[in-house]
PDB file of C-alpha atoms in Angstrom:
ATOM      1  CA  MET A 290      -3.854 -77.767  29.827  1.00  0.00           C
ATOM      2  CA  ALA A 291      -1.617 -80.269  31.548  1.00  0.00           C
ATOM      3  CA  ALA A 292      -0.245 -79.000  34.838  1.00  0.00           C
ATOM      4  CA  GLY A 293       3.400 -78.084  34.853  1.00  0.00           C
ATOM      5  CA  LYS A 294       3.632 -77.647  31.098  1.00  0.00           C
ATOM      6  CA  LYS A 295       6.614 -75.457  30.260  1.00  0.00           C
ATOM      7  CA  THR A 296       6.271 -72.263  28.249  1.00  0.00           C
ATOM      8  CA  ILE A 297       8.780 -70.474  26.023  1.00  0.00           C
ATOM      9  CA  ILE A 298       8.218 -67.067  24.409  1.00  0.00           C
ATOM     10  CA  PHE A 299      10.573 -66.255  21.535  1.00  0.00           C
ATOM     11  CA  ASP A 300      11.480 -62.938  20.009  1.00  0.00           C
ATOM     12  CA  LEU A 301      11.483 -63.192  16.189  1.00  0.00           C
ATOM     13  CA  ASP A 302      14.135 -61.072  14.424  1.00  0.00           C
ATOM     14  CA  GLY A 303      17.658 -61.859  15.586  1.00  0.00           C
ATOM     15  CA  THR A 304      16.407 -64.803  17.643  1.00  0.00           C
ATOM     16  CA  LEU A 305      14.501 -67.209  15.385  1.00  0.00           C
ATOM     17  CA  ILE A 306      15.193 -65.528  12.034  1.00  0.00           C
ATOM     18  CA  ASP A 307      18.114 -63.643  10.520  1.00  0.00           C
ATOM     19  CA  SER A 308      16.328 -60.769   8.806  1.00  0.00           C
ATOM     20  CA  LEU A 309      18.962 -58.052   9.102  1.00  0.00           C
ATOM     21  CA  GLU A 310      20.054 -57.873   5.472  1.00  0.00           C
ATOM     22  CA  ASP A 311      16.522 -57.707   4.080  1.00  0.00           C
ATOM     23  CA  ILE A 312      15.544 -54.966   6.561  1.00  0.00           C
ATOM     24  CA  ALA A 313      18.714 -53.002   5.731  1.00  0.00           C
ATOM     25  CA  VAL A 314      18.297 -53.356   1.962  1.00  0.00           C
ATOM     26  CA  CYS A 315      14.637 -52.250   2.102  1.00  0.00           C
ATOM     27  CA  MET A 316      15.383 -49.236   4.304  1.00  0.00           C
ATOM     28  CA  ASN A 317      18.390 -48.194   2.218  1.00  0.00           C
ATOM     29  CA  GLN A 318      16.272 -48.412  -0.939  1.00  0.00           C
ATOM     30  CA  VAL A 319      13.689 -46.065   0.574  1.00  0.00           C
ATOM     31  CA  LEU A 320      16.396 -43.661   1.770  1.00  0.00           C
ATOM     32  CA  LYS A 321      18.012 -43.663  -1.688  1.00  0.00           C
ATOM     33  CA  GLU A 322      14.688 -42.866  -3.372  1.00  0.00           C
ATOM     34  CA  LEU A 323      14.439 -39.708  -1.249  1.00  0.00           C
ATOM     35  CA  ASN A 324      18.122 -38.805  -1.699  1.00  0.00           C
ATOM     36  CA  LEU A 325      18.878 -39.423   1.978  1.00  0.00           C
ATOM     37  CA  PRO A 326      22.113 -40.981   3.299  1.00  0.00           C
ATOM     38  CA  ILE A 327      22.122 -44.787   3.457  1.00  0.00           C
ATOM     39  CA  HIS A 328      23.795 -47.000   6.089  1.00  0.00           C
ATOM     40  CA  LYS A 329      25.989 -50.081   6.162  1.00  0.00           C
ATOM     41  CA  ILE A 330      24.186 -53.363   6.785  1.00  0.00           C
ATOM     42  CA  GLU A 331      26.201 -53.829  10.016  1.00  0.00           C
ATOM     43  CA  ASP A 332      24.895 -50.488  11.350  1.00  0.00           C
ATOM     44  CA  TYR A 333      21.379 -51.883  11.230  1.00  0.00           C
ATOM     45  CA  ARG A 334      22.279 -54.333  14.026  1.00  0.00           C
ATOM     46  CA  TYR A 335      21.902 -51.378  16.379  1.00  0.00           C
ATOM     47  CA  PHE A 336      18.931 -49.810  14.603  1.00  0.00           C
ATOM     48  CA  VAL A 337      16.536 -52.764  14.954  1.00  0.00           C
ATOM     49  CA  GLY A 338      14.800 -54.378  17.919  1.00  0.00           C
ATOM     50  CA  GLY A 339      12.409 -51.615  18.904  1.00  0.00           C
ATOM     51  CA  GLY A 340       9.946 -51.766  16.027  1.00  0.00           C
ATOM     52  CA  ILE A 341       9.656 -49.637  12.873  1.00  0.00           C
ATOM     53  CA  SER A 342       9.480 -46.270  14.685  1.00  0.00           C
ATOM     54  CA  VAL A 343      12.815 -46.925  16.434  1.00  0.00           C
ATOM     55  CA  LEU A 344      14.365 -48.238  13.201  1.00  0.00           C
ATOM     56  CA  VAL A 345      13.346 -45.047  11.381  1.00  0.00           C
ATOM     57  CA  ASP A 346      14.524 -42.801  14.253  1.00  0.00           C
ATOM     58  CA  ASN A 347      17.924 -44.505  14.207  1.00  0.00           C
ATOM     59  CA  ALA A 348      18.275 -44.350  10.423  1.00  0.00           C
ATOM     60  CA  LEU A 349      17.211 -40.677  10.309  1.00  0.00           C
ATOM     61  CA  LYS A 350      18.787 -39.010  13.325  1.00  0.00           C
ATOM     62  CA  GLY A 351      18.304 -35.255  13.126  1.00  0.00           C
ATOM     63  CA  TYR A 352      15.536 -35.326  10.517  1.00  0.00           C
ATOM     64  CA  SER A 353      12.007 -33.951  10.928  1.00  0.00           C
ATOM     65  CA  ASN A 354       9.043 -36.035  12.017  1.00  0.00           C
ATOM     66  CA  GLU A 355       7.451 -35.302   8.652  1.00  0.00           C
ATOM     67  CA  ILE A 356      10.299 -36.997   6.785  1.00  0.00           C
ATOM     68  CA  LYS A 357      10.287 -39.877   9.279  1.00  0.00           C
ATOM     69  CA  GLU A 358       6.575 -40.434   8.716  1.00  0.00           C
ATOM     70  CA  GLU A 359       7.075 -40.513   4.944  1.00  0.00           C
ATOM     71  CA  ILE A 360       9.968 -42.983   5.282  1.00  0.00           C
ATOM     72  CA  THR A 361       7.889 -45.169   7.628  1.00  0.00           C
ATOM     73  CA  LYS A 362       5.020 -45.391   5.134  1.00  0.00           C
ATOM     74  CA  LYS A 363       7.307 -46.112   2.182  1.00  0.00           C
ATOM     75  CA  PHE A 364       9.288 -48.717   4.150  1.00  0.00           C
ATOM     76  CA  LYS A 365       6.126 -50.577   5.192  1.00  0.00           C
ATOM     77  CA  VAL A 366       4.902 -50.720   1.588  1.00  0.00           C
ATOM     78  CA  LEU A 367       8.262 -51.837   0.194  1.00  0.00           C
ATOM     79  CA  TYR A 368       8.944 -54.355   2.975  1.00  0.00           C
ATOM     80  CA  ASP A 369       5.500 -55.860   2.480  1.00  0.00           C
ATOM     81  CA  GLN A 370       6.142 -56.319  -1.258  1.00  0.00           C
ATOM     82  CA  GLN A 371       9.587 -57.899  -0.990  1.00  0.00           C
ATOM     83  CA  LEU A 372      10.193 -61.649  -1.119  1.00  0.00           C
ATOM     84  CA  HIS A 373      12.852 -61.398   1.608  1.00  0.00           C
ATOM     85  CA  SER A 374      14.866 -64.170   0.026  1.00  0.00           C
ATOM     86  CA  LYS A 375      17.720 -63.726   2.498  1.00  0.00           C
ATOM     87  CA  THR A 376      15.551 -63.947   5.622  1.00  0.00           C
ATOM     88  CA  LYS A 377      15.735 -67.428   7.093  1.00  0.00           C
ATOM     89  CA  PRO A 378      15.856 -69.228  10.436  1.00  0.00           C
ATOM     90  CA  TYR A 379      19.242 -69.408  12.134  1.00  0.00           C
ATOM     91  CA  ASP A 380      21.081 -72.727  12.047  1.00  0.00           C
ATOM     92  CA  GLY A 381      19.712 -75.025  14.743  1.00  0.00           C
ATOM     93  CA  VAL A 382      16.348 -73.276  15.142  1.00  0.00           C
ATOM     94  CA  TYR A 383      14.324 -75.940  13.326  1.00  0.00           C
ATOM     95  CA  GLU A 384      16.132 -78.687  15.265  1.00  0.00           C
ATOM     96  CA  LEU A 385      15.317 -76.903  18.516  1.00  0.00           C
ATOM     97  CA  LEU A 386      11.643 -76.520  17.620  1.00  0.00           C
ATOM     98  CA  ASP A 387      11.450 -80.190  16.616  1.00  0.00           C
ATOM     99  CA  GLU A 388      12.726 -81.156  20.079  1.00  0.00           C
ATOM    100  CA  LEU A 389      10.459 -78.701  21.905  1.00  0.00           C
ATOM    101  CA  GLU A 390       7.418 -80.098  20.104  1.00  0.00           C
ATOM    102  CA  LYS A 391       8.400 -83.612  21.205  1.00  0.00           C
ATOM    103  CA  LEU A 392       8.515 -82.300  24.788  1.00  0.00           C
ATOM    104  CA  ASP A 393       5.048 -80.734  24.358  1.00  0.00           C
ATOM    105  CA  ILE A 394       6.245 -77.252  25.347  1.00  0.00           C
ATOM    106  CA  ASN A 395       3.943 -74.232  24.987  1.00  0.00           C
ATOM    107  CA  LEU A 396       5.428 -72.112  22.181  1.00  0.00           C
ATOM    108  CA  ALA A 397       4.820 -68.414  21.591  1.00  0.00           C
ATOM    109  CA  ILE A 398       6.342 -65.515  19.634  1.00  0.00           C
ATOM    110  CA  LEU A 399       6.379 -61.879  20.725  1.00  0.00           C
ATOM    111  CA  SER A 400       7.959 -59.380  18.323  1.00  0.00           C
ATOM    112  CA  ASN A 401       8.189 -55.616  17.915  1.00  0.00           C
ATOM    113  CA  LYS A 402       7.849 -56.192  14.160  1.00  0.00           C
ATOM    114  CA  PRO A 403       4.370 -55.048  13.005  1.00  0.00           C
ATOM    115  CA  HIS A 404       1.788 -57.727  13.740  1.00  0.00           C
ATOM    116  CA  GLU A 405       0.884 -58.428  10.101  1.00  0.00           C
ATOM    117  CA  PHE A 406       4.543 -58.956   9.143  1.00  0.00           C
ATOM    118  CA  THR A 407       5.094 -61.175  12.181  1.00  0.00           C
ATOM    119  CA  LEU A 408       2.166 -63.376  11.167  1.00  0.00           C
ATOM    120  CA  GLN A 409       3.451 -63.583   7.583  1.00  0.00           C
ATOM    121  CA  TYR A 410       6.896 -64.746   8.667  1.00  0.00           C
ATOM    122  CA  VAL A 411       5.556 -67.326  11.094  1.00  0.00           C
ATOM    123  CA  LYS A 412       3.243 -68.674   8.395  1.00  0.00           C
ATOM    124  CA  SER A 413       5.981 -68.873   5.752  1.00  0.00           C
ATOM    125  CA  LEU A 414       8.843 -70.181   7.911  1.00  0.00           C
ATOM    126  CA  PHE A 415       7.253 -71.927  10.918  1.00  0.00           C
ATOM    127  CA  ASP A 416       3.931 -73.203   9.636  1.00  0.00           C
ATOM    128  CA  LYS A 417       4.618 -76.787  10.733  1.00  0.00           C
ATOM    129  CA  TYR A 418       5.174 -75.763  14.354  1.00  0.00           C
ATOM    130  CA  ASN A 419       2.440 -75.243  16.908  1.00  0.00           C
ATOM    131  CA  PHE A 420       2.988 -71.621  17.955  1.00  0.00           C
ATOM    132  CA  LYS A 421      -0.287 -71.099  19.780  1.00  0.00           C
ATOM    133  CA  GLU A 422       0.368 -67.415  20.515  1.00  0.00           C
ATOM    134  CA  VAL A 423       1.969 -65.150  17.882  1.00  0.00           C
ATOM    135  CA  HIS A 424       2.013 -61.407  18.463  1.00  0.00           C
ATOM    136  CA  GLY A 425       3.724 -58.533  16.707  1.00  0.00           C
ATOM    137  CA  GLN A 426       3.492 -54.830  17.421  1.00  0.00           C
ATOM    138  CA  LYS A 427      -0.133 -53.653  17.629  1.00  0.00           C
ATOM    139  CA  GLN A 428      -1.625 -50.207  18.208  1.00  0.00           C
ATOM    140  CA  THR A 429      -3.651 -51.472  21.144  1.00  0.00           C
ATOM    141  CA  ILE A 430      -0.836 -52.959  23.248  1.00  0.00           C
ATOM    142  CA  PRO A 431       2.435 -51.287  24.277  1.00  0.00           C
ATOM    143  CA  LYS A 432       5.483 -52.784  22.591  1.00  0.00           C
ATOM    144  CA  LYS A 433       8.388 -54.476  24.354  1.00  0.00           C
ATOM    145  CA  PRO A 434       9.969 -53.821  26.862  1.00  0.00           C
ATOM    146  CA  ASP A 435       6.522 -53.165  28.324  1.00  0.00           C
ATOM    147  CA  PRO A 436       5.661 -56.566  29.823  1.00  0.00           C
ATOM    148  CA  ILE A 437       1.900 -56.603  29.249  1.00  0.00           C
ATOM    149  CA  ALA A 438       1.960 -58.626  26.005  1.00  0.00           C
ATOM    150  CA  ALA A 439       4.317 -61.214  27.536  1.00  0.00           C
ATOM    151  CA  ILE A 440       2.176 -61.436  30.666  1.00  0.00           C
ATOM    152  CA  ASN A 441      -0.961 -61.895  28.527  1.00  0.00           C
ATOM    153  CA  ILE A 442       0.741 -64.774  26.699  1.00  0.00           C
ATOM    154  CA  ALA A 443       1.604 -66.439  30.010  1.00  0.00           C
ATOM    155  CA  LYS A 444      -2.001 -66.039  31.163  1.00  0.00           C
ATOM    156  CA  SER A 445      -3.292 -67.601  27.933  1.00  0.00           C
ATOM    157  CA  PHE A 446      -1.268 -70.714  28.774  1.00  0.00           C
ATOM    158  CA  ASP A 447      -2.254 -70.563  32.453  1.00  0.00           C
ATOM    159  CA  ALA A 448       1.478 -70.347  33.220  1.00  0.00           C
ATOM    160  CA  ASN A 449       3.189 -68.557  36.098  1.00  0.00           C
ATOM    161  CA  CYS A 450       5.411 -65.761  34.764  1.00  0.00           C
ATOM    162  CA  GLU A 451       8.345 -66.775  36.977  1.00  0.00           C
ATOM    163  CA  GLU A 452       8.379 -70.171  35.258  1.00  0.00           C
ATOM    164  CA  VAL A 453       8.161 -68.824  31.691  1.00  0.00           C
ATOM    165  CA  TYR A 454      11.311 -68.586  29.543  1.00  0.00           C
ATOM    166  CA  PHE A 455      11.690 -65.478  27.392  1.00  0.00           C
ATOM    167  CA  VAL A 456      14.267 -65.871  24.612  1.00  0.00           C
ATOM    168  CA  GLY A 457      15.696 -62.890  22.747  1.00  0.00           C
ATOM    169  CA  ASP A 458      18.771 -61.159  21.361  1.00  0.00           C
ATOM    170  CA  THR A 459      18.562 -57.533  22.549  1.00  0.00           C
ATOM    171  CA  MET A 460      18.319 -55.502  25.734  1.00  0.00           C
ATOM    172  CA  VAL A 461      14.654 -54.877  24.848  1.00  0.00           C
ATOM    173  CA  ASP A 462      14.001 -58.632  25.180  1.00  0.00           C
ATOM    174  CA  MET A 463      15.951 -58.959  28.429  1.00  0.00           C
ATOM    175  CA  GLN A 464      14.095 -55.946  29.871  1.00  0.00           C
ATOM    176  CA  THR A 465      10.765 -57.441  28.775  1.00  0.00           C
ATOM    177  CA  ALA A 466      11.604 -60.692  30.546  1.00  0.00           C
ATOM    178  CA  LYS A 467      12.672 -58.892  33.737  1.00  0.00           C
ATOM    179  CA  ASN A 468       9.661 -56.535  33.667  1.00  0.00           C
ATOM    180  CA  ALA A 469       7.363 -59.562  33.331  1.00  0.00           C
ATOM    181  CA  GLY A 470       9.189 -61.554  36.022  1.00  0.00           C
ATOM    182  CA  MET A 471      10.246 -64.217  33.520  1.00  0.00           C
ATOM    183  CA  ILE A 472      13.472 -66.170  32.981  1.00  0.00           C
ATOM    184  CA  ALA A 473      15.603 -64.294  30.436  1.00  0.00           C
ATOM    185  CA  ILE A 474      17.622 -66.296  27.892  1.00  0.00           C
ATOM    186  CA  GLY A 475      19.933 -64.150  25.760  1.00  0.00           C
ATOM    187  CA  VAL A 476      21.079 -65.514  22.406  1.00  0.00           C
ATOM    188  CA  LEU A 477      24.523 -64.589  21.106  1.00  0.00           C
ATOM    189  CA  TRP A 478      23.890 -65.340  17.411  1.00  0.00           C
ATOM    190  CA  GLY A 479      21.537 -62.342  17.023  1.00  0.00           C
ATOM    191  CA  PHE A 480      21.956 -58.606  16.549  1.00  0.00           C
ATOM    192  CA  ARG A 481      23.628 -57.621  19.837  1.00  0.00           C
ATOM    193  CA  ASP A 482      26.512 -58.741  22.049  1.00  0.00           C
ATOM    194  CA  GLU A 483      27.071 -60.503  25.357  1.00  0.00           C
ATOM    195  CA  LYS A 484      27.748 -57.254  27.227  1.00  0.00           C
ATOM    196  CA  GLU A 485      24.379 -55.730  26.318  1.00  0.00           C
ATOM    197  CA  LEU A 486      22.461 -58.885  27.222  1.00  0.00           C
ATOM    198  CA  SER A 487      24.303 -59.397  30.536  1.00  0.00           C
ATOM    199  CA  GLU A 488      23.893 -55.784  31.599  1.00  0.00           C
ATOM    200  CA  HIS A 489      20.153 -55.932  31.017  1.00  0.00           C
ATOM    201  CA  GLY A 490      19.394 -59.014  33.050  1.00  0.00           C
ATOM    202  CA  ALA A 491      20.054 -62.183  31.025  1.00  0.00           C
ATOM    203  CA  ASP A 492      19.765 -65.206  33.332  1.00  0.00           C
ATOM    204  CA  PHE A 493      21.379 -67.405  30.669  1.00  0.00           C
ATOM    205  CA  LEU A 494      23.508 -66.717  27.598  1.00  0.00           C
ATOM    206  CA  ILE A 495      23.636 -69.258  24.778  1.00  0.00           C
ATOM    207  CA  THR A 496      25.588 -69.633  21.539  1.00  0.00           C
ATOM    208  CA  HIS A 497      23.430 -72.318  19.866  1.00  0.00           C
ATOM    209  CA  PRO A 498      19.644 -72.883  19.888  1.00  0.00           C
ATOM    210  CA  LEU A 499      19.877 -76.451  21.196  1.00  0.00           C
ATOM    211  CA  GLU A 500      21.402 -75.155  24.457  1.00  0.00           C
ATOM    212  CA  ILE A 501      17.853 -74.125  25.401  1.00  0.00           C
ATOM    213  CA  LEU A 502      17.022 -77.810  25.895  1.00  0.00           C
ATOM    214  CA  LYS A 503      19.607 -78.143  28.667  1.00  0.00           C
ATOM    215  CA  ILE A 504      18.309 -75.018  30.405  1.00  0.00           C
ATOM    216  CA  ILE A 505      14.679 -76.140  30.459  1.00  0.00           C
ATOM    217  CA  ASN A 506      15.541 -79.742  31.326  1.00  0.00           C
ATOM    218  CA  ASP A 507      17.761 -78.746  34.243  1.00  0.00           C
ATOM    219  CA  LYS A 508      15.000 -76.782  35.915  1.00  0.00           C
TER     220      LYS A 508
END
């Protein structure tokens, strides 16, 4: 690997892709099937970001673990079967990735979405881009904000953590970046707001993907 090569780790949902509606529709469908209360799509902005277990906990506050386990299984099956026609990259994401590839930046994705779903989305939406490291939630590695997966990605690129950019849209991402000693870039087009990102350690806040180019070129 060339010395001094820059590295960026991206979150997936709410950062690279807008998947909120498809997640909400799938979860509401499962809840309906079991005659449980459903939620507004907007409410799901605050349910997601921590993986399926957190999503289910948020959607089923006050319900037994038994019901939550059943919902989790049904959601995974349904979500896996759906075409997710509404899930797509945010405006400017492809343009950003085009520019980053020209600059020969190390690209990685770290998501709390289950690993198999993460791989599917990267294959279907980002197949032309050279994401050398793609990781979703796995049983063997603690999920974000635990920093171990992010640190392992940095090691795979032989990159110093303090020089790695971690880009995400929730406090979980900002905490992951801080816990790993990385530079935290908070995106304001995702699922959460400026206040949450600032309070949890964002070094930069951006409103459009291409602003990342200025940040990495200024350093």
